[in-house]
């Protein structure tokens, strides 16, 4: 029995059989894996094998909230989407904000596990304890903004629509799953939209009006009252300028990728695409995820000119960097347009930006020519080319077929020098933070279970402005330091597994949240008696379980690395002009701390310590 | 001691300067002294920059000297060039622990 937090119920939807079943959530499982990413890891490990086809009916698509969703715990309305990734062929997960997670929880469910494959397009309608599979033939081919409007008309105007666009329908491995219509939030990474498309599942629509019980509501109220004000003030920059407010500073630190990770500086361009410039030009408002007081979402509008119309979600930092600095495009309106096209078609802007810039370099080097691109001249800095390539990737037409596979497979197909500038780890395109500017991110990217990712450790924040005294980091660390960075990356990965499982926003770290806040919130919500050690152990268990999943898929030390462009090419100018992260040295520290062997496999004693040595019945 | 200060993003609009030569008085030796001086000269910065403990300060402003992100107690030298950057996410500087007490 749960005293609070969890609803204790998970929907299991078999699309092949058109059958919906409500299963009890095992409290022991919840305590061991918390929620979101953690329970998702356990389920995916148990439900799939090394041979599971990511786009086949045997790959489940798992949507999970955390124990705090639907409660007053700040920023807890997020959820996690988990499946074997069609982009990388290994562990796949994506964290998403918006309001869908809260709606699902208030509808009485902690998660939804979708299995099988529908014969015809369908959507799942979930409302206050009920769920049904409905026909979606009339929605197939429509973009996510259109589907949001249509499905809320068809169900409940206050419902939240979680949908794929044409890219997911076309099984593009860069496809995202979008939520909240024009206030776009994305489960962008790992191509999970293609998993949904393969199941012919257009959308999951949720509406919940029920309560989410908590064990100690007074304690939660007391904590929220204590931290909300200071955290809100501490994150004021995000509120004012969105995540794009960081572009200028990040460029100065040499952390902004420029020209497919080759160039060192782009100061004027960074100013032209910044959140500050957005605030002066196309910004019309901001929006919030459920339970959030930060409001980093940017609402923009472009009514005239070559990139009109744009109305709704504006580009975030990652999108500004990947479509802007990476492609040398300094036209903010063009980037906003490309962002909206991606949101509508359902494409991850990070991977899409990565592969477009890869194509620009391939074209510059003569590896791609006009014959390969249907006459399109894929030149740096051309915003029209960017938008055209996005369309072709989503529709799998022409050059879009090659590029839609992501940089790893596109480079393997092109061969030769193309392999030198395909910037990914484990098949996942780099996000827009350069490990040459923050050494800990090198080992974090190398070992991140879903492939290159800054959010799986968030470790650069501890080399910039944040501390975590309870974990041994009372002071901000030097970003070019080496000593101890392996341990630091591992510890922060464990911590971030907790954020991904509790389903709280990691930006709260920059707002001053420490480990004891997480412990107190979890205990107040659930009535459990976690201490810091047990909670951090859960984070470590979750990270190691994902690693085990990947080991089973063939991942080992050979995959825990970065492209040579990052390891041997100096940026040459800017705030990280000469630094090269010694990833293999840090990796050895990392393995030692993790209790993994020299090949990157968790040792049996470590697995026993974490309670991962026994098979579990998800 | 003369220091060259480079402002970025909205700090540039608030101060009206892209670059500014600043003269530190005797006894003004470190980054914290420089920030204190800048806050006094440009009150508009006070909306964004808070001088608190190190983490609180860094939540509101990042200071770079010779490509290194530096702490408030970093001693400055004649001719240093100092970049004043907005924080990547922050804005104002209340301490969560104080809020909890």
XYZ file of C-alpha atoms in Angstrom:
719
model
C 0.000 0.000 0.000
C 1.095 3.524 -0.720
C 0.538 6.280 1.818
C 0.991 8.953 -0.814
C 2.550 10.021 -4.069
C 1.830 6.962 -6.137
C -1.636 6.094 -7.409
C -0.558 2.468 -7.382
C -1.887 1.786 -10.873
C -0.272 1.475 -14.278
C -2.175 1.153 -17.545
C -0.980 -1.647 -19.805
C -2.224 -1.129 -23.330
C -1.774 -3.935 -25.852
C -2.454 -2.302 -29.197
C -2.208 -5.561 -31.129
C -5.001 -7.117 -29.045
C -6.792 -3.776 -28.535
C -6.811 -4.604 -24.848
C -6.328 -2.337 -21.830
C -5.502 -3.660 -18.411
C -4.848 -1.854 -15.135
C -2.035 -3.414 -13.118
C -1.057 -2.673 -9.565
C 2.282 -0.946 -9.034
C 4.371 -3.022 -6.632
C 5.404 -0.827 -3.649
C 8.686 -2.724 -3.343
C 9.515 -1.950 -6.943
C 8.602 1.691 -6.433
C 10.812 2.026 -3.378
C 13.728 0.451 -5.190
C 13.406 2.392 -8.457
C 11.393 5.485 -7.376
C 9.529 6.241 -10.642
C 10.067 7.689 -14.129
C 13.449 6.665 -15.447
C 14.089 4.137 -12.664
C 10.937 2.078 -12.952
C 11.208 2.494 -16.713
C 14.672 0.938 -16.618
C 13.436 -2.040 -14.649
C 10.472 -2.597 -16.988
C 12.468 -2.219 -20.189
C 15.207 -4.510 -18.919
C 12.670 -7.187 -18.067
C 10.452 -6.812 -21.138
C 13.055 -6.703 -23.910
C 16.225 -8.467 -24.954
C 19.303 -7.766 -27.024
C 17.511 -8.823 -30.189
C 14.400 -6.724 -29.680
C 13.666 -4.655 -32.773
C 13.176 -1.044 -31.613
C 10.486 -0.578 -34.253
C 8.885 -3.964 -33.691
C 5.818 -4.801 -31.604
C 7.975 -6.280 -28.836
C 9.537 -2.957 -27.919
C 7.298 -1.402 -25.264
C 6.828 2.339 -25.142
C 6.698 3.319 -21.492
C 5.378 6.584 -20.066
C 5.997 7.098 -16.354
C 5.457 9.892 -13.872
C 7.261 10.204 -10.564
C 5.935 10.085 -7.014
C 5.836 13.864 -6.746
C 3.784 14.464 -9.927
C 0.455 16.038 -9.168
C 1.598 17.145 -5.712
C 2.721 20.593 -4.594
C 6.388 19.675 -4.939
C 7.791 22.328 -7.312
C 8.570 21.377 -10.945
C 7.333 17.813 -10.453
C 4.823 17.679 -13.300
C 7.304 16.051 -15.646
C 7.357 12.500 -16.948
C 9.741 10.089 -18.638
C 9.353 8.188 -21.898
C 11.368 4.975 -22.193
C 11.933 2.411 -24.956
C 14.764 0.763 -26.814
C 15.998 3.510 -29.122
C 15.623 3.143 -32.893
C 18.344 5.764 -33.311
C 21.012 4.085 -31.187
C 19.792 0.517 -30.720
C 20.419 0.755 -26.969
C 18.747 2.210 -23.879
C 16.480 5.082 -24.874
C 14.808 7.644 -22.654
C 13.538 11.157 -22.848
C 12.500 13.534 -20.101
C 9.639 15.920 -20.858
C 7.851 18.743 -19.073
C 4.505 20.239 -19.952
C 1.291 19.143 -18.290
C 0.648 15.589 -19.484
C 2.334 13.866 -16.540
C 0.256 15.764 -14.023
C -2.926 15.008 -15.974
C -2.123 11.303 -16.079
C -1.441 11.192 -12.366
C -4.624 13.074 -11.562
C -6.465 10.651 -13.827
C -5.390 7.956 -11.373
C -2.391 6.365 -13.055
C 1.352 6.409 -12.437
C 2.191 5.369 -15.969
C 1.225 3.775 -19.262
C 3.000 0.825 -20.851
C 2.140 0.464 -24.532
C 2.909 -2.856 -26.203
C 2.162 -4.437 -29.559
C 1.230 -2.657 -32.732
C -2.143 -1.427 -33.923
C -3.497 -2.451 -37.300
C -4.710 1.063 -38.018
C -3.838 4.470 -36.534
C -5.220 4.914 -33.033
C -4.992 7.180 -30.036
C -5.444 6.437 -26.343
C -7.903 8.537 -24.359
C -7.344 8.492 -20.608
C -9.724 10.312 -18.282
C -10.282 9.958 -14.553
C -9.761 6.260 -14.053
C -10.894 5.208 -17.542
C -8.974 4.522 -20.722
C -9.951 3.553 -24.230
C -8.379 3.018 -27.621
C -9.895 5.200 -30.341
C -9.492 5.457 -34.074
C -7.002 8.049 -35.299
C -7.309 7.559 -39.053
C -8.488 11.146 -39.441
C -5.417 12.429 -37.597
C -2.709 10.519 -39.452
C -0.531 12.898 -41.429
C -1.442 15.927 -39.359
C 1.129 17.917 -37.430
C 1.257 18.039 -33.646
C -0.246 21.519 -33.304
C -3.225 20.517 -35.457
C -3.667 17.267 -33.574
C -3.625 19.112 -30.268
C -6.559 21.277 -31.328
C -8.533 18.449 -32.907
C -8.121 16.003 -30.045
C -9.031 18.507 -27.382
C -12.170 19.294 -29.375
C -12.892 15.584 -29.611
C -12.238 14.771 -25.938
C -11.980 17.603 -23.426
C -10.771 21.124 -24.008
C -8.764 20.897 -20.786
C -7.021 17.658 -21.722
C -3.326 17.451 -22.660
C -2.334 15.875 -25.953
C 0.928 13.951 -26.244
C 1.388 13.236 -29.952
C 3.717 12.436 -32.799
C 3.887 14.304 -36.067
C 4.561 13.055 -39.585
C 8.215 12.310 -38.711
C 7.162 9.711 -36.158
C 4.588 8.271 -38.536
C 7.350 7.934 -41.141
C 9.538 6.093 -38.597
C 12.313 8.686 -38.755
C 14.784 7.746 -35.996
C 15.109 11.422 -35.034
C 11.396 11.734 -34.280
C 10.180 13.274 -31.047
C 6.951 12.947 -29.091
C 5.468 16.388 -28.483
C 3.113 17.627 -25.808
C 0.947 20.655 -25.060
C 0.404 21.773 -28.637
C 1.661 25.274 -29.333
C 3.247 25.420 -25.907
C 5.476 22.714 -27.243
C 7.320 20.417 -24.918
C 9.351 17.583 -26.398
C 10.399 14.089 -25.517
C 12.976 14.695 -28.171
C 15.971 12.477 -27.705
C 16.524 8.905 -28.867
C 13.888 8.814 -31.617
C 11.055 7.578 -29.435
C 8.531 9.203 -31.773
C 9.412 6.523 -34.316
C 8.624 3.800 -31.760
C 5.209 5.403 -31.342
C 4.800 5.659 -35.109
C 5.654 1.990 -35.533
C 2.824 1.178 -33.141
C 0.505 3.390 -35.251
C -0.179 5.281 -32.055
C -0.798 8.926 -32.954
C -1.410 10.292 -29.462
C -2.116 9.721 -25.801
C -4.613 12.229 -24.467
C -4.942 12.630 -20.709
C -7.387 14.449 -18.496
C -7.298 14.105 -14.734
C -9.241 15.924 -12.061
C -8.688 13.623 -9.115
C -6.514 14.107 -6.058
C -2.990 12.843 -5.510
C -2.659 11.959 -1.836
C 0.477 12.802 0.093
C 1.620 11.372 3.410
C 2.511 14.675 5.040
C 0.900 17.612 3.228
C 1.804 20.067 5.990
C 5.481 19.245 5.663
C 5.269 19.712 1.894
C 3.555 23.071 2.312
C 6.204 24.147 4.791
C 9.025 23.135 2.456
C 7.446 24.730 -0.596
C 6.920 27.977 1.297
C 10.541 27.921 2.379
C 12.188 27.251 -0.940
C 9.870 28.679 -3.576
C 10.794 32.316 -3.047
C 14.555 31.893 -3.017
C 14.504 29.378 -5.864
C 12.266 31.626 -7.942
C 14.658 34.505 -7.381
C 17.629 32.277 -8.049
C 16.222 31.258 -11.401
C 15.061 34.717 -12.415
C 17.369 34.771 -15.430
C 15.569 31.751 -16.844
C 12.253 33.453 -16.269
C 13.400 36.663 -17.935
C 15.301 35.355 -20.930
C 14.554 31.625 -21.095
C 17.285 29.088 -21.567
C 18.383 31.142 -24.586
C 19.556 33.793 -22.136
C 22.613 31.622 -21.691
C 23.792 31.736 -25.303
C 26.075 34.758 -24.923
C 27.758 33.560 -21.752
C 28.123 30.034 -23.041
C 29.780 31.354 -26.217
C 32.222 33.311 -24.099
C 33.135 30.187 -22.146
C 33.840 28.250 -25.342
C 30.961 25.930 -24.513
C 28.813 26.820 -27.544
C 29.299 24.478 -30.512
C 30.025 26.447 -33.679
C 30.198 25.205 -37.278
C 29.791 21.536 -36.458
C 32.129 21.713 -33.439
C 35.017 23.148 -35.475
C 35.099 26.893 -34.819
C 36.125 28.616 -31.588
C 34.332 31.961 -31.541
C 31.095 33.485 -32.841
C 30.504 36.451 -30.540
C 28.374 38.695 -32.746
C 26.297 35.793 -33.976
C 25.652 34.640 -30.413
C 24.280 38.048 -29.532
C 21.958 38.020 -32.530
C 20.376 34.683 -31.594
C 20.337 35.141 -27.812
C 17.396 35.024 -25.434
C 18.081 38.686 -24.730
C 17.625 39.498 -28.429
C 14.504 37.355 -28.490
C 13.089 39.390 -25.612
C 13.644 42.574 -27.639
C 12.092 41.241 -30.832
C 9.743 38.287 -31.262
C 8.923 37.380 -27.649
C 5.256 37.745 -26.690
C 5.111 35.850 -23.403
C 6.284 32.849 -21.451
C 4.767 29.595 -20.303
C 5.147 27.079 -17.511
C 5.213 23.338 -17.075
C 2.836 21.922 -14.458
C 3.901 22.820 -10.937
C 6.662 25.121 -12.155
C 7.414 28.636 -10.998
C 10.321 29.241 -13.387
C 8.466 29.597 -16.680
C 11.411 29.193 -19.043
C 9.076 28.483 -21.993
C 9.195 31.236 -24.626
C 6.113 32.301 -26.511
C 6.986 34.031 -29.781
C 5.140 35.440 -32.759
C 6.281 36.331 -36.265
C 3.488 37.778 -38.371
C 5.295 38.899 -41.495
C 8.434 38.366 -43.509
C 9.964 35.270 -45.074
C 9.699 33.150 -41.902
C 6.110 33.993 -40.985
C 3.889 32.710 -39.644
C 5.317 31.528 -36.353
C 3.156 31.503 -33.247
C 3.712 29.568 -30.059
C 6.787 27.929 -28.608
C 10.019 29.771 -29.306
C 13.426 28.137 -29.595
C 15.220 27.084 -26.426
C 18.976 27.230 -25.858
C 19.671 23.871 -27.467
C 17.707 24.773 -30.576
C 19.289 28.217 -30.865
C 22.705 26.591 -30.671
C 22.045 23.657 -33.002
C 20.207 25.607 -35.709
C 22.111 28.846 -35.099
C 25.752 28.659 -34.043
C 26.267 25.149 -35.363
C 25.025 26.129 -38.836
C 26.354 29.727 -38.692
C 22.791 31.005 -39.001
C 22.388 34.257 -37.085
C 18.804 34.973 -38.144
C 16.619 34.547 -35.070
C 13.364 34.534 -37.032
C 14.648 31.762 -39.290
C 15.629 29.686 -36.259
C 12.209 30.273 -34.711
C 10.638 29.069 -37.950
C 12.841 25.953 -38.079
C 11.960 25.290 -34.443
C 8.236 25.478 -35.133
C 8.555 23.231 -38.188
C 10.361 20.640 -36.058
C 7.760 20.899 -33.313
C 4.916 20.486 -35.765
C 6.522 17.615 -37.695
C 7.783 16.021 -34.487
C 11.558 16.088 -34.825
C 14.218 16.405 -32.138
C 15.862 19.781 -32.763
C 19.173 18.622 -31.261
C 19.684 15.576 -33.454
C 18.160 17.317 -36.463
C 20.510 20.275 -36.008
C 23.427 17.913 -35.622
C 22.708 16.044 -38.822
C 21.957 19.193 -40.853
C 25.314 20.668 -39.840
C 26.993 17.364 -40.617
C 25.479 17.665 -44.127
C 26.717 21.233 -44.450
C 30.257 20.107 -43.729
C 29.945 17.111 -46.049
C 28.791 19.443 -48.813
C 31.627 21.870 -48.152
C 34.132 19.022 -48.380
C 32.620 17.683 -51.601
C 31.459 14.443 -49.989
C 27.903 15.451 -50.840
C 27.162 17.211 -54.107
C 24.099 18.686 -55.793
C 23.502 15.312 -57.404
C 23.014 13.837 -53.929
C 20.809 16.640 -52.697
C 18.276 17.032 -55.495
C 19.984 20.264 -56.495
C 19.988 21.761 -53.016
C 23.164 23.697 -52.167
C 23.694 22.861 -48.515
C 25.820 25.839 -47.536
C 26.723 27.133 -44.097
C 24.565 29.985 -42.889
C 21.659 29.429 -45.266
C 18.404 29.405 -43.260
C 16.257 28.376 -46.224
C 18.334 25.238 -46.680
C 17.823 24.446 -42.997
C 14.046 24.533 -43.274
C 14.048 22.553 -46.525
C 16.241 19.849 -45.021
C 13.968 19.559 -42.006
C 11.020 18.939 -44.326
C 12.915 16.299 -46.277
C 14.094 14.527 -43.127
C 10.571 14.371 -41.707
C 9.060 13.164 -44.963
C 11.957 10.821 -45.801
C 12.422 12.330 -49.212
C 15.649 12.648 -51.211
C 18.646 13.530 -49.065
C 16.322 13.315 -46.055
C 16.468 9.521 -46.224
C 20.218 9.557 -45.590
C 20.183 12.329 -43.001
C 17.153 11.064 -41.136
C 19.172 8.107 -39.893
C 21.291 10.420 -37.736
C 24.956 11.332 -38.114
C 26.393 7.944 -37.173
C 24.598 5.919 -39.818
C 24.766 8.720 -42.401
C 28.539 8.910 -41.956
C 28.915 5.140 -42.138
C 26.984 5.183 -45.400
C 29.054 8.006 -46.868
C 32.295 6.564 -45.506
C 35.766 8.091 -45.677
C 36.253 11.513 -44.173
C 32.604 11.811 -43.247
C 33.341 9.619 -40.233
C 35.704 12.319 -38.951
C 33.027 14.922 -38.398
C 30.046 12.808 -37.344
C 29.718 14.141 -33.810
C 27.972 11.582 -31.624
C 28.531 9.074 -28.856
C 26.797 5.702 -29.111
C 24.848 7.069 -32.069
C 23.246 10.009 -30.267
C 24.148 13.441 -31.621
C 25.890 15.735 -29.136
C 23.736 18.312 -27.395
C 24.993 21.907 -27.455
C 27.610 21.865 -24.706
C 31.245 21.343 -25.598
C 33.248 18.920 -23.427
C 36.341 20.946 -24.310
C 34.888 23.720 -22.131
C 34.007 21.503 -19.163
C 36.196 18.464 -18.623
C 33.675 16.572 -16.521
C 31.263 16.618 -19.433
C 33.724 14.593 -21.506
C 33.443 11.596 -19.218
C 29.739 12.269 -18.745
C 29.074 12.210 -22.493
C 31.240 9.121 -22.915
C 29.332 7.141 -20.301
C 25.802 8.511 -20.569
C 23.548 5.514 -21.063
C 21.456 7.036 -23.821
C 24.494 8.352 -25.701
C 26.013 11.838 -25.633
C 24.100 13.903 -23.089
C 24.849 16.784 -20.748
C 21.686 16.294 -18.704
C 22.530 12.771 -17.584
C 25.071 14.274 -15.202
C 24.510 18.056 -15.438
C 28.116 18.107 -14.202
C 29.107 21.293 -16.025
C 26.881 23.202 -13.620
C 29.224 22.165 -10.807
C 32.132 23.587 -12.784
C 30.298 26.838 -13.293
C 28.095 27.964 -10.440
C 26.642 25.142 -8.339
C 27.787 23.185 -5.302
C 26.577 19.983 -3.670
C 28.280 19.824 -0.249
C 26.472 16.644 0.843
C 28.107 14.755 -2.017
C 31.584 16.108 -1.369
C 31.452 19.214 -3.550
C 31.269 22.241 -1.250
C 32.868 24.559 -3.794
C 32.467 25.229 -7.496
C 35.078 23.196 -9.368
C 37.580 24.304 -12.002
C 36.146 23.534 -15.423
C 39.520 22.519 -16.845
C 40.447 20.302 -13.901
C 41.015 16.559 -14.260
C 41.531 15.150 -10.787
C 38.394 13.602 -9.391
C 36.265 14.380 -12.415
C 35.554 10.685 -13.022
C 34.031 10.326 -9.573
C 32.232 13.636 -9.910
C 30.605 12.635 -13.195
C 29.467 9.310 -11.715
C 28.032 10.876 -8.562
C 26.161 13.504 -10.541
C 24.801 10.853 -12.918
C 23.408 9.023 -9.894
C 21.881 12.266 -8.645
C 20.366 13.053 -12.034
C 18.878 9.555 -12.198
C 16.959 10.631 -9.112
C 15.706 13.819 -10.740
C 14.652 11.711 -13.746
C 12.878 9.244 -11.468
C 11.309 11.646 -8.982
C 10.541 13.635 -12.121
C 11.664 16.999 -10.883
C 13.249 19.591 -13.147
C 17.048 19.628 -13.052
C 17.067 23.387 -13.327
C 16.192 23.327 -9.629
C 19.859 22.496 -9.026
C 20.682 25.974 -10.254
C 17.935 27.258 -7.971
C 19.764 25.860 -4.960
C 18.120 22.444 -4.438
C 20.356 20.006 -2.520
C 20.123 16.295 -1.844
C 18.421 16.726 1.518
C 15.580 18.600 -0.190
C 14.977 15.582 -2.422
C 15.037 13.240 0.592
C 12.595 15.418 2.512
C 10.218 15.831 -0.406
C 10.176 12.109 -1.169
C 9.543 11.201 2.448
C 6.826 13.825 2.890
C 5.068 12.681 -0.272
C 5.322 8.923 0.298
C 5.602 8.523 4.058
C 8.796 6.557 3.555
C 11.915 6.979 5.662
C 14.655 7.389 3.099
C 17.936 8.887 4.192
C 20.503 10.353 1.836
C 22.452 7.123 1.576
C 19.449 5.046 0.549
C 18.305 7.643 -1.959
C 21.717 8.020 -3.598
C 22.006 4.248 -3.655
C 18.741 4.145 -5.598
C 20.220 6.592 -8.104
C 23.306 4.440 -8.459
C 21.144 1.327 -8.866
C 19.119 2.957 -11.627
C 22.225 4.107 -13.503
C 23.806 0.675 -13.277
C 20.642 -1.078 -14.434
C 20.649 1.055 -17.591
C 24.306 0.168 -18.069
C 23.445 -3.503 -17.724
C 20.815 -3.033 -20.394
C 23.439 -1.545 -22.695
C 26.024 -4.221 -21.865
C 23.438 -6.755 -22.928
C 23.159 -4.830 -26.227
C 26.938 -5.083 -26.717
C 28.091 -1.787 -25.204
C 31.514 -1.746 -23.529
C 34.503 0.528 -23.043
C 34.997 0.772 -26.811
C 31.776 2.779 -26.953
C 32.593 5.039 -23.991
C 34.418 7.681 -25.946
C 34.086 10.906 -27.906
C 34.751 11.762 -31.548
C 38.322 12.722 -32.404
C 37.211 16.224 -33.276
C 36.513 16.756 -29.589
C 39.531 14.831 -28.316
C 42.303 16.118 -30.609
C 41.082 19.253 -32.389
C 41.531 22.435 -30.353
C 38.860 25.083 -30.778
C 41.685 27.540 -31.425
C 39.902 30.660 -30.231
C 37.371 31.761 -27.642
C 36.945 30.763 -24.037
C 38.194 27.192 -24.378
C 40.756 27.743 -27.116
C 43.353 25.153 -26.143
C 41.769 22.670 -23.750
C 41.373 19.030 -24.754
C 39.651 16.770 -22.230
C 41.715 13.653 -21.383
C 38.713 11.407 -21.503
C 40.470 8.063 -21.137
C 42.292 9.148 -17.978
C 39.036 10.354 -16.473
C 37.280 7.203 -17.664
C 39.639 5.004 -15.664
C 38.860 7.047 -12.541
C 35.207 6.710 -13.400
C 35.262 2.919 -13.792
C 37.152 2.528 -10.544
C 34.608 4.602 -8.663
C 31.720 2.779 -10.320
C 33.057 -0.677 -9.503
C 33.148 -1.655 -13.162
C 35.842 -3.804 -14.721
C 38.335 -2.577 -17.304
C 35.865 -3.283 -20.105
C 33.183 -1.181 -18.519
C 31.063 -4.022 -17.149
C 29.651 -3.703 -13.607
C 31.394 -6.214 -11.335
C 29.282 -8.894 -9.606
C 30.014 -7.509 -6.140
C 28.787 -4.083 -7.213
C 25.604 -5.611 -8.595
C 25.061 -7.522 -5.369
C 25.596 -4.334 -3.371
C 22.930 -2.603 -5.465
C 20.481 -5.494 -5.359
C 20.780 -6.011 -9.094
C 22.043 -9.565 -8.946
C 18.604 -11.126 -8.775
C 16.175 -11.154 -11.683
C 12.988 -9.258 -10.942
C 9.531 -9.611 -12.309
C 9.102 -5.981 -13.406
C 45.254 49.277 -10.292
C 43.600 49.531 -13.704
C 41.317 46.741 -14.862
C 39.573 46.399 -18.196
C 36.016 45.154 -17.793
C 34.047 43.578 -20.636
C 30.274 43.454 -20.234
C 28.039 40.979 -22.020
C 24.352 40.469 -22.793
C 21.945 42.605 -20.759
C 24.785 43.813 -18.547
C 25.952 45.719 -21.609
C 22.609 47.491 -21.945
C 22.392 48.265 -18.239
C 25.861 49.801 -18.020
C 25.894 51.317 -21.506
C 29.387 49.916 -21.959
C 30.828 47.087 -23.974
C 34.230 47.674 -22.403
C 35.191 49.897 -19.507
C 38.498 50.813 -17.860
C 38.104 50.765 -14.093
C 40.519 52.113 -11.498
C 40.578 50.095 -8.286
C 41.567 52.028 -5.168
C 44.194 50.752 -2.733
C 42.592 48.041 -0.647
C 40.361 46.962 -3.509
C 42.112 43.793 -4.537
C 39.772 41.072 -5.660
C 36.798 40.239 -7.857
C 34.339 40.902 -5.055
C 35.761 44.427 -4.676
C 35.387 44.972 -8.396
C 31.773 43.777 -8.368
C 31.016 46.009 -5.397
C 32.421 48.968 -7.295
C 30.423 48.148 -10.413
C 27.182 47.753 -8.448
C 27.728 51.179 -6.908
C 28.493 52.814 -10.238
C 25.671 51.094 -12.137
C 22.727 50.607 -9.749
C 20.724 48.918 -12.510
C 22.994 45.913 -12.066
C 21.612 45.415 -8.582
C 18.461 43.936 -10.062
C 20.530 41.045 -11.415
C 23.723 40.741 -9.377
C 23.732 39.802 -5.705
C 26.846 39.640 -3.588
C 26.235 36.771 -1.206
C 28.210 33.663 -0.476
C 30.141 32.240 -3.413
C 27.369 30.046 -4.810
C 24.769 32.770 -4.432
C 26.994 35.258 -6.215
C 27.744 32.857 -9.044
C 24.059 32.240 -9.452
C 23.754 35.880 -10.464
C 26.966 36.643 -12.317
C 29.847 34.738 -13.860
C 33.269 36.367 -13.811
C 35.974 35.218 -16.190
C 39.656 36.126 -16.027
C 41.994 34.564 -18.606
C 39.315 32.026 -19.597
C 38.971 30.816 -15.996
C 35.691 31.184 -14.143
C 36.882 32.789 -10.933
C 35.613 33.145 -7.396
C 35.029 36.370 -5.519
C 38.310 36.080 -3.695
C 40.337 35.925 -6.898
C 42.979 38.644 -6.577
C 43.222 40.915 -9.561
C 46.371 42.281 -11.111
C 47.166 45.454 -12.980
C 45.999 45.138 -16.573
C 43.711 42.159 -16.010
C 40.831 41.842 -18.436
C 37.657 40.734 -16.700
C 34.535 39.446 -18.417
C 31.220 39.959 -16.651
C 28.744 37.402 -17.960
C 25.163 36.744 -17.032
C 24.726 33.409 -15.309
C 23.558 30.611 -17.515
C 20.349 30.156 -15.600
C 20.296 32.380 -12.575
C 19.162 35.866 -11.882
C 19.043 36.846 -8.294
C 20.763 35.609 -5.273
C 18.811 34.429 -2.311
C 20.146 31.426 -0.508
C 17.812 28.448 -0.350
C 19.216 27.354 2.981
C 18.464 30.758 4.478
C 14.992 30.472 3.018
C 14.573 27.160 4.791
C 15.723 28.335 8.173
